[in-house]
Coordinates of C-alpha atoms and ligand atoms in Angstrom, one line a residue:
Chain C
M1 CA 36.3 55.0 -28.7
E2 CA 38.7 53.5 -26.1
T3 CA 37.1 49.7 -26.5
E4 CA 38.0 50.1 -30.3
K5 CA 41.1 48.0 -31.6
H6 CA 42.4 48.9 -34.9
I7 CA 44.1 45.8 -36.5
V8 CA 47.2 46.8 -38.1
D9 CA 49.4 44.4 -39.6
D10 CA 53.4 44.6 -39.3
K11 CA 53.8 44.0 -42.7
K12 CA 52.4 47.3 -43.7
N13 CA 54.0 49.1 -40.7
I14 CA 57.4 47.9 -41.8
L15 CA 56.9 48.6 -45.6
I16 CA 56.0 52.5 -44.4
W17 CA 59.1 52.4 -42.4
V18 CA 61.2 51.5 -45.1
D19 CA 59.7 54.1 -47.4
L20 CA 60.6 56.8 -44.7
L21 CA 64.1 55.4 -44.7
I22 CA 64.3 55.5 -48.3
L23 CA 62.8 59.1 -48.4
T24 CA 65.3 60.4 -46.1
F25 CA 68.0 58.7 -48.1
V26 CA 66.6 60.8 -50.8
T27 CA 66.6 64.1 -48.9
V28 CA 70.1 63.7 -48.1
E29 CA 71.6 62.8 -51.4
I30 CA 69.5 65.4 -53.1
A31 CA 71.0 68.0 -51.3
Q32 CA 74.3 68.3 -53.2
F33 CA 72.6 69.3 -56.0
D34 CA 71.1 73.0 -56.6
F35 CA 67.8 73.1 -58.3
K36 CA 67.7 77.2 -57.7
T37 CA 64.4 77.8 -56.1
L38 CA 63.2 74.3 -56.5
T39 CA 65.5 73.2 -54.1
I40 CA 63.5 74.1 -51.1
L41 CA 60.2 72.9 -52.8
I42 CA 61.7 69.5 -53.0
A43 CA 63.2 69.2 -49.6
L44 CA 59.9 70.5 -48.1
G45 CA 57.7 68.2 -50.4
V46 CA 59.7 65.3 -49.3
A47 CA 59.6 66.0 -45.6
T48 CA 55.9 67.1 -45.9
F49 CA 55.3 63.6 -47.5
K50 CA 57.1 61.8 -44.7
T51 CA 54.8 63.8 -42.4
I52 CA 51.7 62.6 -43.9
L53 CA 52.9 58.8 -44.0
V54 CA 53.5 59.1 -40.2
G55 CA 50.5 61.0 -39.2
Y56 CA 48.0 58.6 -41.4
F57 CA 49.5 55.5 -40.6
F58 CA 51.5 55.5 -37.6
M59 CA 49.5 58.1 -35.8
H60 CA 46.4 56.3 -36.8
L61 CA 44.6 59.4 -38.6
K62 CA 43.6 56.9 -41.2
F63 CA 41.0 55.4 -38.5
E64 CA 39.9 59.0 -37.2
N65 CA 36.5 60.4 -38.6
R66 CA 36.4 63.1 -41.2
F67 CA 36.4 65.9 -38.7
F68 CA 39.9 65.2 -37.4
K69 CA 41.2 64.5 -41.0
T70 CA 39.9 68.2 -42.0
M71 CA 41.4 70.0 -38.9
V72 CA 44.7 68.3 -39.4
F73 CA 45.0 69.1 -43.2
L74 CA 43.5 72.6 -42.3
C75 CA 46.5 73.1 -40.1
L76 CA 48.9 71.6 -42.6
F77 CA 47.3 74.0 -45.2
V78 CA 47.7 77.1 -42.9
L79 CA 51.5 76.0 -42.8
I80 CA 52.0 75.9 -45.9
A81 CA 50.5 79.2 -46.8
V82 CA 52.6 80.7 -44.3
L83 CA 55.5 79.1 -46.1
A84 CA 54.3 80.1 -49.4
I85 CA 54.2 83.6 -48.3
L86 CA 57.4 83.6 -46.6
F87 CA 59.1 82.8 -49.9
I88 CA 57.4 85.6 -51.7
D89 CA 59.9 87.7 -49.7
Y90 CA 62.9 85.4 -49.9
S91 CA 62.6 84.6 -53.7
Y92 CA 62.1 88.4 -55.0
R93 CA 64.9 89.8 -52.6
Chain Y
M1 CA 40.9 82.6 7.4
E2 CA 39.0 85.6 6.2
S3 CA 37.6 84.5 3.0
E4 CA 36.1 81.5 4.8
K5 CA 34.5 83.7 7.2
M6 CA 33.2 86.3 4.4
A7 CA 31.9 83.0 2.3
T8 CA 29.9 81.9 5.1
E9 CA 28.3 84.7 6.0
I10 CA 26.8 85.9 2.7
T11 CA 25.6 82.6 1.3
P12 CA 22.1 81.1 2.1
K13 CA 22.2 77.9 4.0
G14 CA 21.8 74.8 1.9
Y15 CA 24.5 75.2 -0.7
V16 CA 28.4 75.3 -0.4
N17 CA 29.9 77.5 -2.8
F18 CA 33.5 76.8 -4.4
F19 CA 34.8 79.0 -1.6
E20 CA 34.0 77.1 1.2
E21 CA 34.3 73.6 -0.3
S22 CA 37.7 73.2 1.1
H23 CA 40.2 75.2 2.9
G24 CA 43.7 76.2 3.3
L25 CA 46.7 76.9 1.2
K26 CA 46.8 73.3 -0.4
S27 CA 43.2 73.1 -1.1
W28 CA 44.2 76.2 -3.7
I29 CA 47.6 75.2 -5.3
F30 CA 46.6 71.6 -5.5
T31 CA 42.8 72.3 -7.0
H32 CA 41.6 71.0 -9.8
D33 CA 38.7 73.4 -10.0
H34 CA 38.5 75.7 -12.8
K35 CA 37.2 78.5 -11.0
R36 CA 40.0 78.4 -8.4
I37 CA 42.7 78.0 -10.9
A38 CA 41.1 81.1 -12.6
L39 CA 41.4 83.0 -9.3
L40 CA 45.1 81.6 -9.0
Y41 CA 45.7 83.4 -12.4
F42 CA 43.8 86.3 -11.3
Y43 CA 46.1 87.0 -8.6
G44 CA 49.5 86.2 -10.7
V45 CA 48.3 88.2 -13.7
V46 CA 47.0 91.3 -11.6
G47 CA 50.2 91.2 -9.7
F48 CA 52.4 91.4 -13.0
F49 CA 50.0 93.8 -14.2
L50 CA 50.9 96.3 -11.5
M51 CA 54.8 95.7 -11.7
G52 CA 54.3 96.2 -15.6
V53 CA 52.5 99.7 -14.6
V54 CA 55.0 100.6 -12.2
L55 CA 57.6 100.2 -14.8
G56 CA 55.5 102.2 -17.3
L57 CA 55.1 105.0 -15.0
L58 CA 59.1 105.0 -14.2
M59 CA 59.7 105.1 -17.9
K60 CA 57.1 107.9 -18.3
F61 CA 58.7 109.8 -15.4
E62 CA 62.3 109.7 -17.1
M63 CA 60.7 111.2 -20.2
I64 CA 59.4 114.4 -18.5
T65 CA 62.4 116.2 -19.2
P66 CA 65.0 115.6 -22.2
G67 CA 68.3 113.9 -20.8
E68 CA 68.6 112.0 -17.5
T69 CA 66.0 112.7 -15.1
I70 CA 65.9 109.8 -12.7
M71 CA 68.0 106.9 -14.6
K72 CA 70.8 106.3 -17.0
P73 CA 70.1 104.9 -20.6
Q74 CA 71.0 101.4 -19.9
T75 CA 68.4 101.3 -17.1
Y76 CA 65.9 102.7 -19.4
N77 CA 66.4 100.0 -22.2
S78 CA 66.0 97.4 -19.4
L79 CA 62.9 99.0 -18.2
F80 CA 61.2 99.1 -21.7
T81 CA 62.2 95.7 -22.2
L82 CA 60.9 94.4 -19.0
H83 CA 57.8 96.3 -19.4
G84 CA 56.9 94.8 -22.8
V85 CA 57.8 91.3 -21.6
I86 CA 55.7 91.6 -18.5
M87 CA 52.5 93.3 -20.2
V88 CA 52.6 91.0 -23.4
F89 CA 53.7 87.5 -22.1
L90 CA 52.6 87.9 -18.3
F91 CA 49.5 90.1 -18.5
I92 CA 47.5 90.6 -21.7
I93 CA 48.0 87.1 -23.4
P94 CA 47.1 85.2 -20.3
A95 CA 44.7 87.9 -18.7
V96 CA 41.3 87.1 -20.6
P97 CA 41.6 83.6 -21.5
A98 CA 43.3 82.4 -18.5
I99 CA 41.2 84.3 -15.8
F100 CA 37.6 84.8 -17.4
G101 CA 38.1 81.8 -19.8
N102 CA 38.9 79.3 -17.2
F103 CA 36.2 80.7 -15.0
F104 CA 33.5 81.3 -17.3
L105 CA 33.9 78.8 -20.5
P106 CA 32.6 75.7 -18.3
I107 CA 29.7 77.6 -16.9
L108 CA 28.6 79.5 -20.2
I109 CA 28.8 76.1 -22.0
G110 CA 27.0 74.4 -19.0
A111 CA 29.8 71.7 -18.1
D112 CA 31.3 71.2 -14.7
D113 CA 34.8 71.5 -15.5
V114 CA 37.2 71.9 -18.2
A115 CA 38.2 68.9 -20.0
F116 CA 41.6 68.5 -18.6
P117 CA 41.6 69.8 -15.1
K118 CA 45.2 68.7 -14.1
L119 CA 46.6 69.9 -17.3
N120 CA 45.0 73.4 -16.4
L121 CA 46.8 73.2 -13.1
L122 CA 49.7 72.6 -14.7
S123 CA 49.2 75.5 -17.1
W124 CA 49.1 77.8 -14.0
Y125 CA 52.5 76.2 -12.7
L126 CA 54.1 76.9 -15.9
Y127 CA 52.9 80.6 -15.9
V128 CA 54.3 80.9 -12.6
I129 CA 57.6 79.5 -13.3
G130 CA 57.9 81.5 -16.6
G131 CA 57.1 84.8 -14.5
I132 CA 60.0 84.0 -11.8
M133 CA 62.1 83.5 -14.6
A134 CA 61.4 86.8 -16.4
L135 CA 61.9 88.3 -13.0
S136 CA 65.0 86.7 -12.0
T137 CA 66.7 88.6 -14.9
L138 CA 66.6 91.4 -12.5
I139 CA 69.0 89.9 -10.1
L140 CA 70.5 86.9 -11.8
G141 CA 73.2 87.1 -14.7
D142 CA 74.6 90.4 -16.5
G143 CA 71.4 92.4 -15.9
P144 CA 68.1 92.5 -17.4
P145 CA 67.7 92.2 -21.1
D146 CA 68.0 95.7 -23.2
T147 CA 66.6 94.4 -26.7
G148 CA 63.3 95.5 -26.2
W149 CA 60.4 92.8 -25.8
T150 CA 60.8 91.3 -29.5
F151 CA 64.2 90.3 -29.0
Y152 CA 65.5 91.3 -32.3
A153 CA 68.5 89.7 -33.9
P154 CA 71.5 90.2 -34.4
Y155 CA 71.4 92.4 -31.3
S156 CA 70.1 89.8 -29.1
V157 CA 72.4 87.4 -30.0
K158 CA 75.4 89.9 -29.2
T159 CA 74.3 92.1 -26.1
G160 CA 75.9 90.9 -22.8
T161 CA 72.6 91.2 -21.0
N162 CA 71.0 88.1 -19.7
V163 CA 68.8 87.3 -22.7
I164 CA 68.8 83.7 -22.8
M165 CA 66.6 83.6 -19.2
A166 CA 64.2 86.2 -20.7
V167 CA 63.8 84.1 -23.7
M168 CA 63.5 80.8 -22.1
A169 CA 60.7 82.7 -19.8
A170 CA 58.9 83.3 -22.7
F171 CA 59.4 80.0 -24.0
V172 CA 57.9 78.6 -20.8
L173 CA 55.1 80.8 -20.7
G174 CA 54.4 79.7 -24.6
F175 CA 53.7 76.2 -23.2
S176 CA 51.2 77.3 -20.7
S177 CA 49.5 79.4 -23.4
I178 CA 49.4 76.2 -25.6
L179 CA 47.9 73.8 -22.8
T180 CA 45.3 76.3 -21.9
G181 CA 44.1 76.5 -25.5
L182 CA 44.3 73.0 -26.2
N183 CA 42.0 72.4 -22.9
F184 CA 39.3 74.9 -24.0
I185 CA 39.2 73.4 -27.9
V186 CA 38.5 70.0 -26.3
T187 CA 36.2 71.5 -23.6
M188 CA 34.0 73.0 -26.2
H189 CA 34.2 70.1 -28.4
R190 CA 33.1 67.6 -25.8
M191 CA 31.3 69.0 -22.8
R192 CA 28.5 71.3 -23.9
A193 CA 25.2 70.9 -22.0
P194 CA 22.3 69.0 -23.7
G195 CA 20.9 71.4 -26.1
M196 CA 23.5 73.9 -26.9
D197 CA 24.5 73.2 -30.3
W198 CA 27.5 75.4 -31.9
M199 CA 25.2 77.9 -32.8
K200 CA 23.6 78.3 -29.4
M201 CA 27.0 78.7 -27.7
P202 CA 27.4 82.2 -26.6
L203 CA 29.9 84.4 -28.2
F204 CA 33.0 84.6 -25.4
P205 CA 33.2 81.0 -25.8
W206 CA 33.2 81.3 -29.6
A207 CA 36.3 83.7 -29.3
L208 CA 38.1 81.6 -26.9
Y209 CA 37.4 79.0 -29.5
A210 CA 39.1 80.8 -32.3
T211 CA 41.8 82.0 -30.1
S212 CA 42.5 78.7 -28.9
W213 CA 43.4 77.6 -32.3
V214 CA 45.9 80.5 -32.6
Q215 CA 47.6 79.5 -29.2
V216 CA 47.9 75.9 -30.2
L217 CA 48.9 76.3 -33.9
A218 CA 51.2 79.6 -33.6
T219 CA 52.8 79.5 -30.2
P220 CA 55.2 76.5 -31.2
I221 CA 56.8 78.9 -33.6
I222 CA 57.9 81.7 -31.1
G223 CA 59.0 78.6 -29.0
I224 CA 61.3 77.3 -32.0
T225 CA 62.4 80.8 -32.8
L226 CA 63.6 81.7 -29.3
L227 CA 65.4 78.4 -29.2
M228 CA 67.3 79.3 -32.4
V229 CA 68.4 82.6 -30.4
V230 CA 70.0 80.5 -27.6
A231 CA 71.6 78.1 -30.0
E232 CA 73.1 81.1 -31.6
R233 CA 74.0 82.4 -28.5
V234 CA 75.3 79.4 -26.8
L235 CA 76.8 77.3 -29.6
G236 CA 77.4 80.0 -32.3
V237 CA 74.9 78.4 -34.9
G238 CA 74.5 81.0 -37.8
F239 CA 71.0 81.3 -38.0
F240 CA 70.6 85.3 -37.5
D241 CA 73.8 86.8 -37.3
P242 CA 75.1 87.8 -41.2
S243 CA 78.5 87.8 -40.0
I244 CA 78.2 84.0 -39.3
G245 CA 76.0 83.2 -42.3
G246 CA 72.7 84.0 -41.0
D247 CA 69.8 86.3 -42.0
P248 CA 68.5 89.1 -39.4
V249 CA 65.2 89.3 -41.6
L250 CA 64.7 85.6 -41.1
Y251 CA 64.3 86.3 -37.2
Q252 CA 61.7 89.0 -37.8
H253 CA 59.8 86.8 -40.1
L254 CA 59.7 84.1 -37.5
F255 CA 59.2 86.0 -34.7
W256 CA 56.1 88.0 -36.1
I257 CA 54.7 84.7 -37.6
Y258 CA 53.9 84.0 -33.8
S259 CA 53.5 87.5 -32.9
H260 CA 51.2 88.7 -35.3
P261 CA 48.7 86.1 -34.5
A262 CA 49.6 86.5 -30.8
V263 CA 47.9 90.1 -31.3
Y264 CA 44.9 88.2 -31.9
I265 CA 45.2 86.3 -28.7
M266 CA 45.2 89.2 -27.1
I267 CA 42.1 91.1 -28.9
L268 CA 39.8 88.2 -29.6
P269 CA 38.9 87.0 -26.2
A270 CA 38.3 90.7 -25.3
M271 CA 35.9 91.4 -28.4
G272 CA 34.1 88.3 -26.9
L273 CA 33.7 89.8 -23.7
I274 CA 32.3 92.8 -25.4
S275 CA 29.8 90.7 -27.1
E276 CA 28.8 89.1 -24.3
M277 CA 28.2 92.0 -22.2
I278 CA 26.5 94.7 -24.6
P279 CA 23.4 92.4 -25.0
V280 CA 22.7 92.5 -21.2
F281 CA 22.8 96.1 -20.9
V282 CA 20.4 96.9 -23.8
K283 CA 18.3 93.7 -23.2
K284 CA 18.2 93.0 -26.8
S285 CA 19.7 90.0 -28.8
I286 CA 22.9 90.7 -30.3
F287 CA 22.7 91.9 -33.9
G288 CA 23.9 89.4 -36.3
Y289 CA 25.3 86.5 -34.0
K290 CA 26.4 84.6 -37.0
A291 CA 28.3 87.3 -38.1
I292 CA 30.2 87.6 -35.1
V293 CA 30.9 84.0 -34.9
Y294 CA 32.3 83.9 -38.4
S295 CA 34.2 87.2 -37.9
S296 CA 36.1 85.6 -34.9
L297 CA 37.1 82.9 -37.3
A298 CA 38.1 85.0 -40.2
I299 CA 40.2 87.3 -37.8
A300 CA 41.9 84.3 -36.6
F301 CA 42.4 82.4 -40.0
V302 CA 43.5 85.6 -41.8
G303 CA 45.6 87.0 -38.7
Y304 CA 48.1 84.2 -39.9
F305 CA 49.1 85.7 -42.9
V306 CA 49.9 89.4 -42.4
W307 CA 52.9 89.3 -40.1
G308 CA 55.0 91.0 -42.7
H309 CA 53.5 94.5 -41.8
H310 CA 55.8 94.9 -39.0
M311 CA 58.7 94.6 -41.4
F312 CA 58.1 97.1 -44.0
T313 CA 61.1 99.1 -43.4
S314 CA 63.4 95.9 -42.7
G315 CA 64.6 95.4 -46.3
M316 CA 62.0 92.7 -47.1
S317 CA 61.3 92.2 -51.0
G318 CA 58.6 94.8 -52.7
Q319 CA 56.6 92.1 -53.8
A320 CA 56.2 90.8 -50.1
R321 CA 55.7 94.2 -48.7
V322 CA 52.7 94.7 -51.1
V323 CA 51.0 91.4 -50.4
F324 CA 51.4 91.7 -46.7
S325 CA 49.9 95.5 -47.0
I326 CA 46.7 94.1 -48.6
L327 CA 46.2 91.2 -46.4
T328 CA 46.6 93.4 -43.5
F329 CA 43.9 95.6 -44.8
L330 CA 41.5 92.6 -45.3
V331 CA 41.7 92.2 -41.4
A332 CA 40.1 95.4 -40.9
I333 CA 36.7 93.8 -42.7
P334 CA 35.9 91.4 -39.9
S335 CA 37.0 93.9 -37.4
G336 CA 34.7 96.4 -38.9
V337 CA 31.7 94.0 -38.9
K338 CA 32.2 93.2 -35.1
V339 CA 32.1 97.0 -34.3
F340 CA 29.1 97.5 -36.6
N341 CA 27.4 94.7 -34.9
W342 CA 28.1 96.1 -31.3
V343 CA 26.5 99.4 -32.2
A344 CA 23.6 97.9 -34.1
T345 CA 22.7 95.9 -30.9
M346 CA 22.7 99.1 -28.7
F347 CA 20.6 100.7 -31.7
K348 CA 17.0 101.2 -30.1
G349 CA 17.7 98.8 -27.3
S350 CA 16.7 99.9 -23.7
I351 CA 20.2 101.1 -22.5
D352 CA 21.1 100.5 -18.9
L353 CA 24.3 102.8 -18.4
Q354 CA 26.2 100.6 -15.9
T355 CA 29.8 100.4 -15.5
P356 CA 30.6 97.3 -17.6
L357 CA 28.5 98.8 -20.3
L358 CA 30.7 102.4 -20.0
Y359 CA 33.7 100.2 -20.3
C360 CA 32.2 98.6 -23.5
M361 CA 31.4 101.5 -25.2
A362 CA 35.0 102.9 -24.1
F363 CA 36.1 99.7 -25.8
I364 CA 34.5 100.7 -29.1
F365 CA 35.9 104.2 -29.1
L366 CA 39.4 103.4 -28.3
F367 CA 39.7 100.3 -30.4
M368 CA 38.1 102.5 -33.4
I369 CA 41.2 104.8 -32.9
G370 CA 43.6 102.0 -32.4
G371 CA 42.1 100.4 -35.4
F372 CA 42.3 103.1 -37.7
T373 CA 45.7 104.3 -36.9
G374 CA 46.4 100.3 -37.5
L375 CA 45.5 101.1 -41.1
V376 CA 47.9 104.0 -41.1
V377 CA 50.8 101.8 -40.1
G378 CA 49.6 98.9 -42.6
A379 CA 50.0 101.2 -45.4
L380 CA 53.0 101.1 -47.2
S381 CA 53.9 104.7 -47.8
A382 CA 52.6 106.0 -44.3
D383 CA 54.4 103.4 -42.6
V384 CA 57.8 104.2 -44.1
H385 CA 57.2 107.8 -42.4
V386 CA 55.8 106.6 -38.7
H387 CA 57.6 103.2 -38.4
D388 CA 59.5 102.9 -35.2
T389 CA 57.9 106.1 -33.8
Y390 CA 55.8 106.9 -31.2
F391 CA 53.0 106.8 -33.4
V392 CA 53.4 103.0 -33.4
V393 CA 53.4 102.8 -29.4
A394 CA 50.2 105.0 -29.3
H395 CA 48.7 102.5 -31.7
F396 CA 49.0 99.5 -29.8
H397 CA 48.4 101.0 -26.5
Y398 CA 44.8 102.2 -28.0
V399 CA 44.4 98.6 -29.3
M400 CA 46.0 96.6 -26.4
F401 CA 45.0 98.8 -23.3
G402 CA 42.1 100.7 -24.6
G403 CA 41.0 97.8 -26.3
T404 CA 41.7 94.2 -24.2
G405 CA 42.6 96.4 -21.3
F406 CA 39.3 98.3 -20.9
A407 CA 37.4 95.1 -22.1
F408 CA 39.3 93.0 -19.0
I409 CA 38.4 96.0 -16.2
G410 CA 34.7 96.1 -17.7
A411 CA 34.5 92.2 -17.6
L412 CA 36.1 92.4 -14.2
H413 CA 33.1 94.8 -13.1
Y414 CA 30.7 92.6 -15.1
W415 CA 31.3 89.0 -13.3
Y416 CA 32.9 90.4 -10.2
P417 CA 29.6 89.6 -8.3
K418 CA 29.2 86.4 -9.6
M419 CA 33.2 85.3 -8.9
F420 CA 33.3 86.9 -5.5
G421 CA 29.3 86.7 -4.5
R422 CA 29.5 90.5 -3.6
M423 CA 28.7 93.8 -5.2
Y424 CA 31.0 96.8 -5.2
N425 CA 30.1 100.4 -5.0
K426 CA 28.8 101.2 -8.5
K427 CA 29.3 105.1 -7.9
V428 CA 33.1 104.7 -7.3
A429 CA 33.3 102.0 -10.0
N430 CA 32.1 104.9 -12.4
I431 CA 34.3 107.8 -10.9
G432 CA 37.3 105.0 -11.5
F433 CA 36.3 104.3 -15.1
G434 CA 36.2 108.2 -15.7
V435 CA 39.5 108.8 -14.2
L436 CA 40.9 106.1 -16.1
F437 CA 39.4 107.0 -19.5
T438 CA 40.5 110.5 -19.2
G439 CA 44.1 109.7 -18.2
F440 CA 44.4 107.1 -21.0
N441 CA 43.8 109.9 -23.4
I442 CA 46.0 112.2 -21.9
L443 CA 48.6 109.7 -21.7
Y444 CA 48.5 108.3 -25.2
F445 CA 47.0 110.7 -27.4
P446 CA 50.1 112.9 -27.4
M447 CA 52.1 110.1 -28.7
F448 CA 50.2 110.3 -32.0
I449 CA 51.0 113.6 -32.3
L450 CA 54.8 113.1 -31.3
G451 CA 55.1 110.1 -33.9
I452 CA 54.1 112.4 -36.6
Q453 CA 56.4 114.9 -35.7
G454 CA 59.1 112.3 -35.8
M455 CA 59.9 111.3 -32.3
P456 CA 61.3 107.5 -32.4
R457 CA 60.4 104.9 -29.9
R458 CA 62.6 103.5 -27.3
Y459 CA 65.0 106.7 -27.4
Y460 CA 66.3 107.8 -23.9
D461 CA 66.6 111.4 -24.8
Y462 CA 64.9 113.7 -27.1
L463 CA 65.2 117.1 -28.9
P464 CA 63.4 120.2 -27.0
E465 CA 60.8 120.6 -29.5
Y466 CA 59.3 117.2 -28.4
S467 CA 59.2 118.2 -24.6
T468 CA 55.5 119.7 -24.7
W469 CA 53.8 116.4 -25.5
H470 CA 56.1 114.3 -23.7
K471 CA 55.3 116.6 -20.3
V472 CA 51.6 116.2 -21.3
S473 CA 52.0 112.3 -21.7
T474 CA 53.6 111.8 -18.4
M475 CA 51.1 113.7 -16.6
G476 CA 48.5 111.5 -18.2
S477 CA 50.3 108.5 -16.9
W478 CA 49.6 109.9 -13.3
V479 CA 46.1 110.5 -13.9
V480 CA 46.0 106.6 -15.3
A481 CA 47.6 105.7 -12.0
I482 CA 45.1 107.4 -9.9
G483 CA 42.3 105.9 -11.8
L484 CA 43.7 102.4 -11.4
I485 CA 44.2 102.9 -7.7
I486 CA 40.2 104.1 -7.5
I487 CA 39.1 101.0 -9.3
I488 CA 41.2 98.6 -7.7
A489 CA 40.4 99.9 -4.1
N490 CA 36.9 99.8 -4.7
L491 CA 36.9 96.2 -5.6
V492 CA 39.3 95.3 -2.9
K493 CA 36.6 97.0 -0.4
A494 CA 33.9 95.1 -2.1
Y495 CA 35.6 91.6 -1.4
R496 CA 35.7 92.5 2.5
K497 CA 32.6 94.8 2.8
G498 CA 30.3 94.3 -0.2
E499 CA 26.7 93.9 -0.2
P500 CA 26.0 90.2 -0.8
A501 CA 25.1 89.8 -4.5
T502 CA 22.2 87.9 -5.9
G503 CA 22.4 85.0 -8.5
N504 CA 21.4 87.2 -11.5
V505 CA 22.9 90.9 -10.9
W506 CA 22.1 92.2 -14.2
G507 CA 19.4 90.3 -15.6
G508 CA 21.3 88.3 -18.1
I509 CA 20.1 85.0 -19.4
T510 CA 23.5 83.2 -20.2
L511 CA 23.9 80.1 -18.1
E512 CA 26.1 81.8 -15.5
W513 CA 23.3 83.6 -14.3
E514 CA 21.4 80.6 -13.7
T515 CA 23.6 79.4 -10.9
K516 CA 24.5 81.3 -7.5
S517 CA 27.1 83.7 -6.7
P518 CA 29.6 82.6 -6.1
P519 CA 28.8 79.2 -7.8
P520 CA 29.0 75.6 -6.2
L521 CA 31.9 73.3 -6.9
L522 CA 30.2 71.6 -9.7
N523 CA 28.7 75.1 -11.0
F524 CA 25.1 73.7 -11.2
D525 CA 23.1 72.4 -8.9
K526 CA 21.7 69.9 -11.7
P527 CA 23.0 69.8 -15.0
P528 CA 21.4 72.7 -17.2
T529 CA 19.4 72.1 -20.5
V530 CA 19.8 74.7 -23.1
T531 CA 16.3 75.5 -24.5
H532 CA 16.7 79.2 -25.9
G533 CA 19.5 81.1 -27.9
P534 CA 22.3 82.7 -25.5
Y535 CA 20.8 86.4 -26.2
D536 CA 17.0 85.4 -26.7
Y537 CA 15.6 88.2 -24.7
S538 CA 12.2 87.8 -26.1
I539 CA 11.8 85.0 -23.6
L540 CA 11.5 87.7 -21.2
N541 CA 8.5 88.9 -22.5
K542 CA 6.8 85.5 -22.1
Ligands
LIG1 CU1 50.9 92.8 -36.5

């Protein structure tokens, strides 16, 4: 595995970086509107998407085998499930 | 050095065990050997355990009469906080994984060490630093914290005591726990001996595997939460204090999102120990190997989603309470599967009632009481009555001490000859067990009764109608102390004068019994190849 070299072209990396910047801008701008319960969903949704971009491209998850991908997404699933249950409390209080 | 002399005396010529490999303090505190790191943890953890015991005894002594007996209320508040912090973060979370996991995980899977030996040593240093930080609150700052081990906000944000240091101690200890978990996961994925596929792995490693994932994934949440408390105290950020816009229930959510899974960090490895010991003393394959494996994973997984059962009376929404109660009842199923399998393993086995098996049976008995009363507090209606009473205190001491504590002492008697190469006096060990078991029930069972009667936990004083059971409970604490003294004295004596132990003391067939006692530096003379399942006792008949 150590000898393997991943060819990643710079153009693609820069493109993803620009995407991340745009999404950050979206997060900031959207914060001034109140979508009621959707507010938190949108904020977390954008953040999750950014995380996936970073993990997948910058952290080379893209090149890993199925097992690693499964484990990472299982962890992500646990986190999302925990948050979902947490908001059962907040949205009905 | 005495240990040197001892080791050379008892080992036959022709091999060097890990005690003899190198000598001096430096060879220990800079070691990369998983067995030595395990022993470093052992001395640290047992030291903190004894401190926690002394604090507990003082608390119980205070409660022997209503009103002031030997201390002021503020001291009592600090005592139960420190007792909790020490017992949870410094004893019961690291006890089984860091000691027996470090020592036996590589041996049980036929490896020569863990995957990252230096990281392993770093975990121990973090543990020591965290421990010193926790104890430093006794002498530094404005006195030890008085919040209880849960550091509930907003009180933890407002109290004048040294909360920040205690919280940072828990933070550092969390890192130690994460690194150990990470190390174990990689070790099990990468370093199993040839022939040992996942379904041939013994059940203690399996339990550690499930535990490690909880350590890696849940511990960061408590880290962040504790930092939020510090941020609120130091910078006045309004996370939890309602007067500056925070939500105190949010603290409880965040705290228990970690601390409930942490309960499984405490109990799962102990369950693994029980699964490891029972087949050896009944000379019979474990009943339902796969069911035990999957129930470990299921407990770890479902355990993430039940934290709210600690907050039924904290003002959570009704819908959330129902969800948490249902999920909590679900965890009882895999736990029940394990208990059933242990009993079924013993059924019609050739039972050899050695000390470790006595502890296993005590574990099953006490864990059942602890588990069933857990369902009482997990039920919404019953919890309203017993929440924050002695009933809860009794419940978790039955699970944690009666469960994990007994499994820990049992495993110590099981693996002691392997670790130190000497055998203890079995008769004294059995007496120690009997005294401890009796004392345990005298100490904690009355707390169920007190709780049902309405005695609140963490109270310094009480009404006269509670005094009988408080007195009984305090006397039980003395019996527990005597039991622990007998056990420890017996093991210390064995360390200095015990009979040399053979390689396979109990007739076990897992890999640790194929090597010498104590094992050589690289665990095996030549790397083992696995040909049979971990509990396949039919090979003895061939
Ligand atoms: Cu819980």
